[in-house]
XYZ file of C-alpha atoms in Angstrom:
564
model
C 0.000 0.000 0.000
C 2.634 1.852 1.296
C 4.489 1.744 -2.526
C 1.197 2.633 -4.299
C 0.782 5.782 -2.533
C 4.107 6.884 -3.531
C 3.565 5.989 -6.570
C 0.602 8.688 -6.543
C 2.426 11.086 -5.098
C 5.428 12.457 -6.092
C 5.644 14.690 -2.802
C 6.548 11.422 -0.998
C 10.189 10.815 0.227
C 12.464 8.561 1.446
C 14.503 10.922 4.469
C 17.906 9.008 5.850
C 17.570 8.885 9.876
C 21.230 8.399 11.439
C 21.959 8.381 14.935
C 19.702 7.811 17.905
C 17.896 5.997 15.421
C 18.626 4.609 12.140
C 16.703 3.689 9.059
C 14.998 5.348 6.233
C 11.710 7.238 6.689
C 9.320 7.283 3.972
C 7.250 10.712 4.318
C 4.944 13.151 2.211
C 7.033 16.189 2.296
C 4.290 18.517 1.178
C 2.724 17.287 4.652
C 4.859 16.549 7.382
C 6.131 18.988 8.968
C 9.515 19.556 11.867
C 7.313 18.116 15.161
C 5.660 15.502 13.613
C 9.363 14.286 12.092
C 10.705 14.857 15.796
C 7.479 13.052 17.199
C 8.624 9.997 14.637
C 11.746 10.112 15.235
C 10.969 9.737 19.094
C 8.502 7.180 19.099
C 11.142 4.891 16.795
C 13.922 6.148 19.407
C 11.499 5.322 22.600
C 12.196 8.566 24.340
C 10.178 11.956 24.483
C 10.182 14.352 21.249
C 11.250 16.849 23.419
C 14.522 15.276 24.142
C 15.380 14.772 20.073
C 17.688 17.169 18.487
C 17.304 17.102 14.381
C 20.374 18.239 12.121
C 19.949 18.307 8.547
C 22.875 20.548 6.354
C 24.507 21.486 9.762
C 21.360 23.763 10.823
C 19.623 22.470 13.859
C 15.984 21.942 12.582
C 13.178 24.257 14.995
C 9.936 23.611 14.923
C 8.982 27.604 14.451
C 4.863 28.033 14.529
C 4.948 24.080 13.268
C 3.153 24.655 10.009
C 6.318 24.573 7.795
C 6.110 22.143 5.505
C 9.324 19.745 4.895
C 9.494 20.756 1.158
C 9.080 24.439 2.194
C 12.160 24.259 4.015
C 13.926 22.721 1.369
C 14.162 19.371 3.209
C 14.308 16.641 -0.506
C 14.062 13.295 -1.526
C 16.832 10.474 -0.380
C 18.052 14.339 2.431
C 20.351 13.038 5.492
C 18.822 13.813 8.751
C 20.922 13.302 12.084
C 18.898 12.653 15.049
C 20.628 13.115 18.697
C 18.996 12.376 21.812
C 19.775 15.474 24.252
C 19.535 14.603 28.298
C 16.318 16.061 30.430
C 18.946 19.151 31.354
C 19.970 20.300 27.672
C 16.433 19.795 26.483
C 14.836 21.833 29.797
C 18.112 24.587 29.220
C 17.114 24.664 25.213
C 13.621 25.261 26.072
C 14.499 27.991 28.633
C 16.618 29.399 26.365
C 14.249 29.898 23.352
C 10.947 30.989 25.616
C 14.184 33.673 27.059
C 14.587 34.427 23.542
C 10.999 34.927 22.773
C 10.612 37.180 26.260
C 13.519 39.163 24.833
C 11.988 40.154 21.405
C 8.700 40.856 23.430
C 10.082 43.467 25.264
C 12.221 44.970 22.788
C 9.323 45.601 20.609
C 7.636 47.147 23.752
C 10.357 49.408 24.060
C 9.882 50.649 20.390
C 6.353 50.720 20.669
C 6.047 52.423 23.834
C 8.942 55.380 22.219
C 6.886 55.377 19.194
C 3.563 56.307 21.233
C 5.105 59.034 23.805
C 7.679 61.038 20.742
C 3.330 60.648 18.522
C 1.625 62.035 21.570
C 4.065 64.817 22.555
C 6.000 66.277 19.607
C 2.368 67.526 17.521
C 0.236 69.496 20.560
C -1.802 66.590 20.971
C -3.562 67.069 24.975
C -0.856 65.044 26.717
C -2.574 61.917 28.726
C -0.429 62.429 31.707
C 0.563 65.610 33.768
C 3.816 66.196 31.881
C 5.165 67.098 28.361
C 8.588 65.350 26.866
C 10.456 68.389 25.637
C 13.433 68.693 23.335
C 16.350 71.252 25.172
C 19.891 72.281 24.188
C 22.941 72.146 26.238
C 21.586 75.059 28.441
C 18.465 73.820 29.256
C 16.586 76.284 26.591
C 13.602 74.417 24.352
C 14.579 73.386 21.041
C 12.704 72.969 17.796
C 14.635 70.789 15.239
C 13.297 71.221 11.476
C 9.531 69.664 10.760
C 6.920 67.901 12.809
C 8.748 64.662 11.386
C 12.347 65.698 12.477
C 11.359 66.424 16.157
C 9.567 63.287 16.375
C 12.927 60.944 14.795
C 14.933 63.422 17.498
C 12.589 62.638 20.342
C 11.721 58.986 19.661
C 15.918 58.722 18.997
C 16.754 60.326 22.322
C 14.265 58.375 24.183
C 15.674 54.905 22.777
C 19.310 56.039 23.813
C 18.357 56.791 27.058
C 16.921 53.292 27.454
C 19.767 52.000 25.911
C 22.304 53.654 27.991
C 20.539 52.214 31.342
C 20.754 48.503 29.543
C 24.572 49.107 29.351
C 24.365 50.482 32.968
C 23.007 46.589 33.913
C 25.582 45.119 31.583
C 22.864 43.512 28.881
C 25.065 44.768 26.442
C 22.947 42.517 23.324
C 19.867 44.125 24.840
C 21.411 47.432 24.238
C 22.661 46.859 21.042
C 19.452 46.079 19.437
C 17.836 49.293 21.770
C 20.810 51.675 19.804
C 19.790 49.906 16.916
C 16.163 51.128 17.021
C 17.612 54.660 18.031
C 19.787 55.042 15.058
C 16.649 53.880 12.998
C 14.493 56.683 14.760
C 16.954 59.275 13.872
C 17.410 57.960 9.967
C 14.163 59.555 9.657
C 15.111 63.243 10.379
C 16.383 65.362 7.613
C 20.442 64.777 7.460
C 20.553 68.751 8.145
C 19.107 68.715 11.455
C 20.902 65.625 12.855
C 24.156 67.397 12.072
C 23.196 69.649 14.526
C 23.287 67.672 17.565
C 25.968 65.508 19.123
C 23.553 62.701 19.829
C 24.193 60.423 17.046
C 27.636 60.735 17.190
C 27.594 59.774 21.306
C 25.235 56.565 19.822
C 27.966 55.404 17.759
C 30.210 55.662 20.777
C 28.211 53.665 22.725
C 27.197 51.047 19.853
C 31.684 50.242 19.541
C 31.234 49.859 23.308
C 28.862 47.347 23.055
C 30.639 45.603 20.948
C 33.990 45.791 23.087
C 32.424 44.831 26.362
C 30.843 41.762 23.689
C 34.415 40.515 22.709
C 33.224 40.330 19.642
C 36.139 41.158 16.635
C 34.078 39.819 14.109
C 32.110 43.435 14.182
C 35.511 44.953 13.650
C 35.222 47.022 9.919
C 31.609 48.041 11.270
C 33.086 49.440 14.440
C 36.018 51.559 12.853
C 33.327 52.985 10.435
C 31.062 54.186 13.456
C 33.894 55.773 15.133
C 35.546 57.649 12.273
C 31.366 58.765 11.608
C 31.601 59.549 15.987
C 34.714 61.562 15.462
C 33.213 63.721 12.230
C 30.156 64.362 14.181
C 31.710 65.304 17.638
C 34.200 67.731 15.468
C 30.842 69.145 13.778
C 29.154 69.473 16.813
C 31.406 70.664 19.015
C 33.805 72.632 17.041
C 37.738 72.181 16.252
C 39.450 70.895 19.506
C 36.048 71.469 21.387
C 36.112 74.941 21.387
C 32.290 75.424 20.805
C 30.993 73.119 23.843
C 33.769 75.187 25.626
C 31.889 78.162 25.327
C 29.031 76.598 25.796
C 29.717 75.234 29.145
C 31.405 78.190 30.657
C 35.281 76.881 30.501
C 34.625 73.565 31.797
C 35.513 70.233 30.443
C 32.204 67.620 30.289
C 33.403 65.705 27.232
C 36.699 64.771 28.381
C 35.464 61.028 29.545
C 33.788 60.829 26.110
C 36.853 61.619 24.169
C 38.715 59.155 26.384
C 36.118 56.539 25.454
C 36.309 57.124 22.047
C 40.283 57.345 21.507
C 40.358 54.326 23.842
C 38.007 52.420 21.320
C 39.632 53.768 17.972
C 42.908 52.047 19.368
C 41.462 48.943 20.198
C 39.887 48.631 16.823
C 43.485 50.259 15.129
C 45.217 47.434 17.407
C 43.124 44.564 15.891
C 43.829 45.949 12.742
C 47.238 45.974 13.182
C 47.644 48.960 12.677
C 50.019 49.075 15.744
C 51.501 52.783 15.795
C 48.167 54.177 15.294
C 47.051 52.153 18.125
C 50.187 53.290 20.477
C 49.278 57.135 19.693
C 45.373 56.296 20.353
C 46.095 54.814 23.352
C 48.541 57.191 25.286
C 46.340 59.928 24.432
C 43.098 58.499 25.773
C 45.722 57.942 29.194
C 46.151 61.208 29.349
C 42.617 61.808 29.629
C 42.381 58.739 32.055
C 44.635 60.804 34.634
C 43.115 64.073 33.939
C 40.015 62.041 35.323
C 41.415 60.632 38.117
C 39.828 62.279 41.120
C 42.268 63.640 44.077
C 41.215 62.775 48.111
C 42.103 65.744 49.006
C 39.865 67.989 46.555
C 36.981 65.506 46.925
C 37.272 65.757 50.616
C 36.664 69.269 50.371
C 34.086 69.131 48.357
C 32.179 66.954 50.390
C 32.939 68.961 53.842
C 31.057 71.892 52.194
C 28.137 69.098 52.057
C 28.318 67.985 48.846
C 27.132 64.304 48.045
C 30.126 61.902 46.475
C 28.956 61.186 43.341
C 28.646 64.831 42.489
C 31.259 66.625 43.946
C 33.199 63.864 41.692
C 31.641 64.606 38.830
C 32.247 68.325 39.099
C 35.964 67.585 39.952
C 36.101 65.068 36.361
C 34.292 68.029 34.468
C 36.124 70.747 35.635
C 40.294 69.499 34.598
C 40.336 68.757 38.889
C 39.979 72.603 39.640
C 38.161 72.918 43.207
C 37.087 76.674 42.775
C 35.363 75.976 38.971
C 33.958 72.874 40.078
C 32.117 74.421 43.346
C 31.130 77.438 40.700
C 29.556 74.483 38.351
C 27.974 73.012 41.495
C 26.348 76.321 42.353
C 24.667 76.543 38.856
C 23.614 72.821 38.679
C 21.944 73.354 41.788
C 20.165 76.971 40.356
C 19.482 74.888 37.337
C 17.320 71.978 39.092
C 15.821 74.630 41.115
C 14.677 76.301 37.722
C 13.815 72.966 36.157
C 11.930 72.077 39.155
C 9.710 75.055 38.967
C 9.123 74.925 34.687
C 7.876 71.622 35.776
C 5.384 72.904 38.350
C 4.758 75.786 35.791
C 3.915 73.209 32.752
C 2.033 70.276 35.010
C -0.230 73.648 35.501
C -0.486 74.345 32.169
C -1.296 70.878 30.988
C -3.653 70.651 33.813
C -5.587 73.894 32.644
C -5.364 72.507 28.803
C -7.466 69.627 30.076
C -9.937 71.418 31.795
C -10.598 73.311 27.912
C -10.522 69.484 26.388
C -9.361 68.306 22.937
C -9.819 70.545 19.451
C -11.667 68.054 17.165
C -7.849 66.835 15.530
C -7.553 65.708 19.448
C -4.552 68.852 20.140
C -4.145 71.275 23.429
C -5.576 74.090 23.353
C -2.606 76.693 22.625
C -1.854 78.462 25.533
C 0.263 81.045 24.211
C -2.571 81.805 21.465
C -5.004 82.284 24.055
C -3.052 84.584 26.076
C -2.696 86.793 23.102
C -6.672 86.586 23.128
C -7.369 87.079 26.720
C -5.036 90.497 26.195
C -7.231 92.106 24.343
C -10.165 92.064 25.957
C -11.813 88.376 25.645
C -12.916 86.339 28.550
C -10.535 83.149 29.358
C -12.862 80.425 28.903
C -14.882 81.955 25.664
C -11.264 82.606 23.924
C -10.336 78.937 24.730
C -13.777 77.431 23.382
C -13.259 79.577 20.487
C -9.684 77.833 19.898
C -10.679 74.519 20.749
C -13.128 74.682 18.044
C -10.990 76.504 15.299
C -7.811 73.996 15.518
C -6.077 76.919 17.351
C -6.302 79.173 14.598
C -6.081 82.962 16.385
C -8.191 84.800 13.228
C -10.846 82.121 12.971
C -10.993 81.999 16.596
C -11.479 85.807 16.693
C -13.575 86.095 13.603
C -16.151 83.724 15.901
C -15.490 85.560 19.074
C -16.147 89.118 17.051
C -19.540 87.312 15.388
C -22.671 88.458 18.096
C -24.554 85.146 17.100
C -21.512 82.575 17.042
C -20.131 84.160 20.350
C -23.737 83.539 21.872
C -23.697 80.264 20.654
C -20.308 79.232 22.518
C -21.220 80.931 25.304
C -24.494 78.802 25.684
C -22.260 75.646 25.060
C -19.952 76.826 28.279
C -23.142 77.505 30.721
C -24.363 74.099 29.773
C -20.798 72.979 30.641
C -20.606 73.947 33.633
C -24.420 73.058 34.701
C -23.548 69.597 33.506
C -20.124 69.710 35.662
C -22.625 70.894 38.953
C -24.715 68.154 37.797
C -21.840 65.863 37.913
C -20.657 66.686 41.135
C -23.706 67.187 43.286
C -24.594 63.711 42.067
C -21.262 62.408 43.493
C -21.433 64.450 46.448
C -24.881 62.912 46.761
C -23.798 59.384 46.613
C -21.045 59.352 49.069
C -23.152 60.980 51.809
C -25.803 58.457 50.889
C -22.509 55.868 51.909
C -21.836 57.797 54.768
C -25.727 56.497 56.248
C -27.676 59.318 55.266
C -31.277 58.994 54.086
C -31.522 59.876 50.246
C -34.288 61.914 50.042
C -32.476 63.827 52.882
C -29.215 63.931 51.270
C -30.927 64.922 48.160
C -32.654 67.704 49.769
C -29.627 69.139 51.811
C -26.625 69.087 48.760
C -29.441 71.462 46.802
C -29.938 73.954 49.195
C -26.489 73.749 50.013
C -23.597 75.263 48.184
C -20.817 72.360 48.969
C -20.550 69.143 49.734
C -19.135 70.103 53.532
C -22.231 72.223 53.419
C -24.544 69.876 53.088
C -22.971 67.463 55.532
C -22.779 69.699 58.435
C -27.091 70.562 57.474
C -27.712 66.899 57.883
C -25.433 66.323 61.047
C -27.310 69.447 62.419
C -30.659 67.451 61.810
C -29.512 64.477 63.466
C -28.305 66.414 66.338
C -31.226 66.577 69.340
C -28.546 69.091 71.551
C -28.620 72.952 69.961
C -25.381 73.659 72.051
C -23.702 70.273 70.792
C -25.167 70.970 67.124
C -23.083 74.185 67.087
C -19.726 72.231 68.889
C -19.789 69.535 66.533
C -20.398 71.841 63.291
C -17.398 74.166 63.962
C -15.102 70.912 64.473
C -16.703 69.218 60.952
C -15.936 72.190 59.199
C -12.522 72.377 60.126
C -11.695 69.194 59.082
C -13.591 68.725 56.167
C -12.068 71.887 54.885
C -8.596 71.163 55.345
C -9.056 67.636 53.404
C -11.663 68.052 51.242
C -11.019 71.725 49.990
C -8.601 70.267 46.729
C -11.843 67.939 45.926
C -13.330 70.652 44.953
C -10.751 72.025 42.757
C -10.624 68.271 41.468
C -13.939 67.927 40.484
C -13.542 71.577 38.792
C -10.098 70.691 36.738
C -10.750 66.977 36.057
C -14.609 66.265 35.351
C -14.365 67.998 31.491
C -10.869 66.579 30.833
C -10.850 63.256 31.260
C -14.126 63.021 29.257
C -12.962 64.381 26.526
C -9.311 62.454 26.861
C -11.115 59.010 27.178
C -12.724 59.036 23.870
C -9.230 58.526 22.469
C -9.438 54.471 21.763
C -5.611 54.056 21.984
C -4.217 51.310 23.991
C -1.338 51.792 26.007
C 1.490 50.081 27.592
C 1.849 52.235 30.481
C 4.521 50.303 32.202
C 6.930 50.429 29.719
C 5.717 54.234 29.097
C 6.926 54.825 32.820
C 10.111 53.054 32.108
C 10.839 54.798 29.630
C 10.120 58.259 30.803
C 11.817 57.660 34.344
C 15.111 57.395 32.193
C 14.793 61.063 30.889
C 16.814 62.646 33.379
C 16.379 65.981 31.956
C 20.320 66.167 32.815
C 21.882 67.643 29.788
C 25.741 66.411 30.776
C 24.593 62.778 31.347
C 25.803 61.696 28.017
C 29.219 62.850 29.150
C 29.446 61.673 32.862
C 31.151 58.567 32.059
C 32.834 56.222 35.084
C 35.826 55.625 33.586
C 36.943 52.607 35.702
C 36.668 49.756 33.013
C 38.624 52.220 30.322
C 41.358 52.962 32.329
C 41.810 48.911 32.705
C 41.795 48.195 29.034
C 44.185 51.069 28.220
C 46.456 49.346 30.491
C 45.310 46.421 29.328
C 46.183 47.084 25.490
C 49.277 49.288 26.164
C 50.454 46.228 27.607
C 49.789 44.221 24.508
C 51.177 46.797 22.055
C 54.407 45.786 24.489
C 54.319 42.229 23.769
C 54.342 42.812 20.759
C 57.490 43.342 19.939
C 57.000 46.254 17.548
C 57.721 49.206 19.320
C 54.855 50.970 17.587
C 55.494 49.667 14.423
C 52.481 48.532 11.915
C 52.320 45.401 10.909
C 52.431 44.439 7.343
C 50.169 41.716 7.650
């Protein structure tokens, strides 16, 4: 039977089975797919399919989603199969390691996702979901805006990956990081080659990428990685001018990229070294030692530092950024500290902002309000929450907005929309005012009764304690004390109820599905620091200079490149 069916089918196969079992396997190769070979296999080997490893070519065969066909994978007629039994351990650590694997891609393309979502929602005016805006600044702090809509978004999304990146290398999950820079260098391919050139970020990404793949061991990425640094070194030049003399303007006389330079002499070396391209190695190498003791923190000044009650970590880091100089590095301390203090407050000053945007909702394309457009509206005369309606509804456009505000019947006609507003935001919160006295054990008919002749909720509650009191005396006791209290912990509710009611309806109409963890990840790794990229802990460089200096030594060539 089994010969007449072949006969019918030219799909079928005869597949050579050597090792745990052997014999020939006659199969339909337009059928059968990788598990039910393994399953086979097994159950002519008498052990599990899990503990069968299939070779065919030198490949080990995986069963992928299992649909694969045997022909599709290019599996033919009279093909040599070797089948080896793994133990329990190797097939339970093979297992691990490809469900590891599969975690690992998850969460990558979480990461992109998630960068993707926060650069869409905050780069195009779009009523941020949460109580804070992502924000491109320069060097000194000061807001940024690089070329079109589509450039700041490549910058942001870019900047955001890095960051994540940079925190991966931090934990040592160097692969991790490399396929997070990856991602980065992808974001920033989509901004116009102009604006990139302005910023040092790409550059600093290359950096990083060569370090990944030095901390990897990893030679075989060798041509790749002395292309990336001779791109690094261009765009550090560009960016910061001929022998840094731009950034040293910039930052007042100090010296912030020092540890990055030392990085990236330290890698063009190594790569110049495995190249043998010893000399240029030698000359790579002593100057990136240079920098290495230039870095090197004295007791004595960092002792100071911290007597005058500065933390370790930073009084270092001033010490590192300012060539070891005690007087410039308390100066920089002094205006790091005025600079958080500024942050600190443009934070409180934009979580208001944000927070008032809400309260005006979404313009139909689901954007803010403009804030600075209805400023220049309120200044000539126009009421606050009019000029805003009139925005909302024109896309922000000032002239439509005033050609409606100017207009007797369509100014009447927003104006009605407001009132009914803010009748349906009473509405809103007398009803839940209502309900949580009714949970406190009050009748409803009486709570009902009491929160409409009452102007607040702490209004209405003292009425109906009053009613339940029999003592006039107490009544009066016990009123004074309720108010106190309720005031003191219920007087934001109000300003809740006020700020949040309109917003959130309007924001929850968005059907958009987030991955708010990884959002939070992502934005707790925006420092806002603008000298992070440069504060470098130089520990591990200044043991592989030695380390490769050391090598150039045993080399025998004093320096010399070899013609190899």
């Amino acid at each position: 039977m089994e010969s007449e069916a072949s006969s019918k089918n030219t799909s079928m196969a005869k597949l050579k089975i050597a090792g745990s079992w052997s014999g020939a396997l006659e199969v339909d190769l337009d059928v059968w797919t990788i598990p039910m070979l393994r399953e086979e296999v097994a159950r002519r080997s008498n052990c599990r399919p899990e503990s069968i490893k299939l070779i065919c070519g030198g490949k080990v065969l995986k069963d992928g989603e299992g649909n694969d066909k045997l022909s599709e994978l290019g599996i033919k007629n009279n093909g040599k199969i070797l089948a080896s039994r793994v133990g329990a351990d190797e097939g339970k650590s093979m297992k691990e390691a490809f469900l590891a694997e599969e975690e690992r891609s998850r969460r990558l393309a979480r990461i992109k996702a998630a960068a993707v979502a926060l650069a869409e929602r905050h780069v195009d005016g779009s009523l941020p979901m949460e109580d804070f805006n992502i924000e491109l600044e320069d060097q000194s702090g000061k807001k940024v805006h690089l070329g079109s809509e589509t450039d700041q978004r490549g910058v942001m999304m870019g900047m955001m990956l890095h960051a994540n990146a940079k925190r991966l290398i931090k934990q040592q999950k160097y692969k991790d990081a490399l396929d997070v820079l990856s991602m980065g260098e992808e974001a920033f391919s989509l901004c116009d080659p102009k604006v990139i050139e302005m910023i040092d970020n790409i550059p600093i990404l290359q950096i990083d990428t060569v370090w990944c793949y030095f901390m990897l061991k990893d030679i075989t990425w060798l041509s790749m990685a002395g292309e990336r640094l001779a791109k690094a070194r261009q765009g550090i030049e560009r960016t910061h001018g001929k022998d840094s003399s731009r950034i040293r303007i910039l930052q007042g006389g100090s010296y912030p990229e020092l540890a990055l330079h030392l990085r990236l002499e330290l890698l063009e070396g190594v790569v110049a070294y495995h190249s043998h391209q010893f000399e240029k190695s030698r000359k790579a190498l002593n100057s990136a030692q240079d920098k290495f003791l230039q870095l090197q923190v004295s007791d004595e000044a960092l002792s100071l530092l911290i007597s005058m009650g500065y933390k370790e970590r930073e009084a270092k880091r001033a010490l590192r950024m300012n060539n070891q100089n005690v007087e410039n590095a308390v100066e920089f301390l002094i205006q790091e500290k005025l600079k958080k203090a500024q942050k600190r407050e443009e934070d409180i000053r934009r979580r208001n902002e944000i927070m008032e945007q809400k309260r005006y909702g979404m313009t139909p394309l689901k954007k803010a309000v403009d804030l600075e457009r209805l400023n220049e509206l309120v200044s000539i005369g126009f009421e606050k929450e009019l000029a805003a309606e009139a925005l909302r509804r024109s896309e922000n456009d000032t002239q439509k907005a005033l050609d409606d505000l100017t207009n007797p019947e369509t100014n009447s006609s927003i104006q009605l929309y407001i009132e009914s507003k803010k009748k349906k935001r009473l509405r809103q919160a007398a009803d839940a005012a209502i309900e949580e006295l009714i949970s406190m054990g009050f009748e409803r008919s009486r709570v009902v009764a009491a929160v409409r002749s009452s102007g607040t909720k702490e209004q209405a509650l003292n009425l109906l304690i009053e009613e339940s009191m029999p003592n006039p005396t107490t009544e009066a006791n016990d009123g004074t004390a309720f108010d106190s209290t309720l005031h003191s912990s219920t007087g934001s509710a109000g300003v809740n109820n006020e700020d949040m009611v309109e917003g959130p309806l309007h924001i929850n109409d968005t059907t958009e599905e987030r991955d708010m963890e990884m959002e939070d990840a992502i934005v707790q790794e925006i420092t806002g620091d603008s000298l992070s990229d440069y504060d470098i802990e130089v520990t591990k460089e200044g043991e592989a200079i030695a380390e490769y200096l050391a090598l150039l030594t045993s080399t025998g060539n004093s320096g010399k490149d070899s013609t190899q």
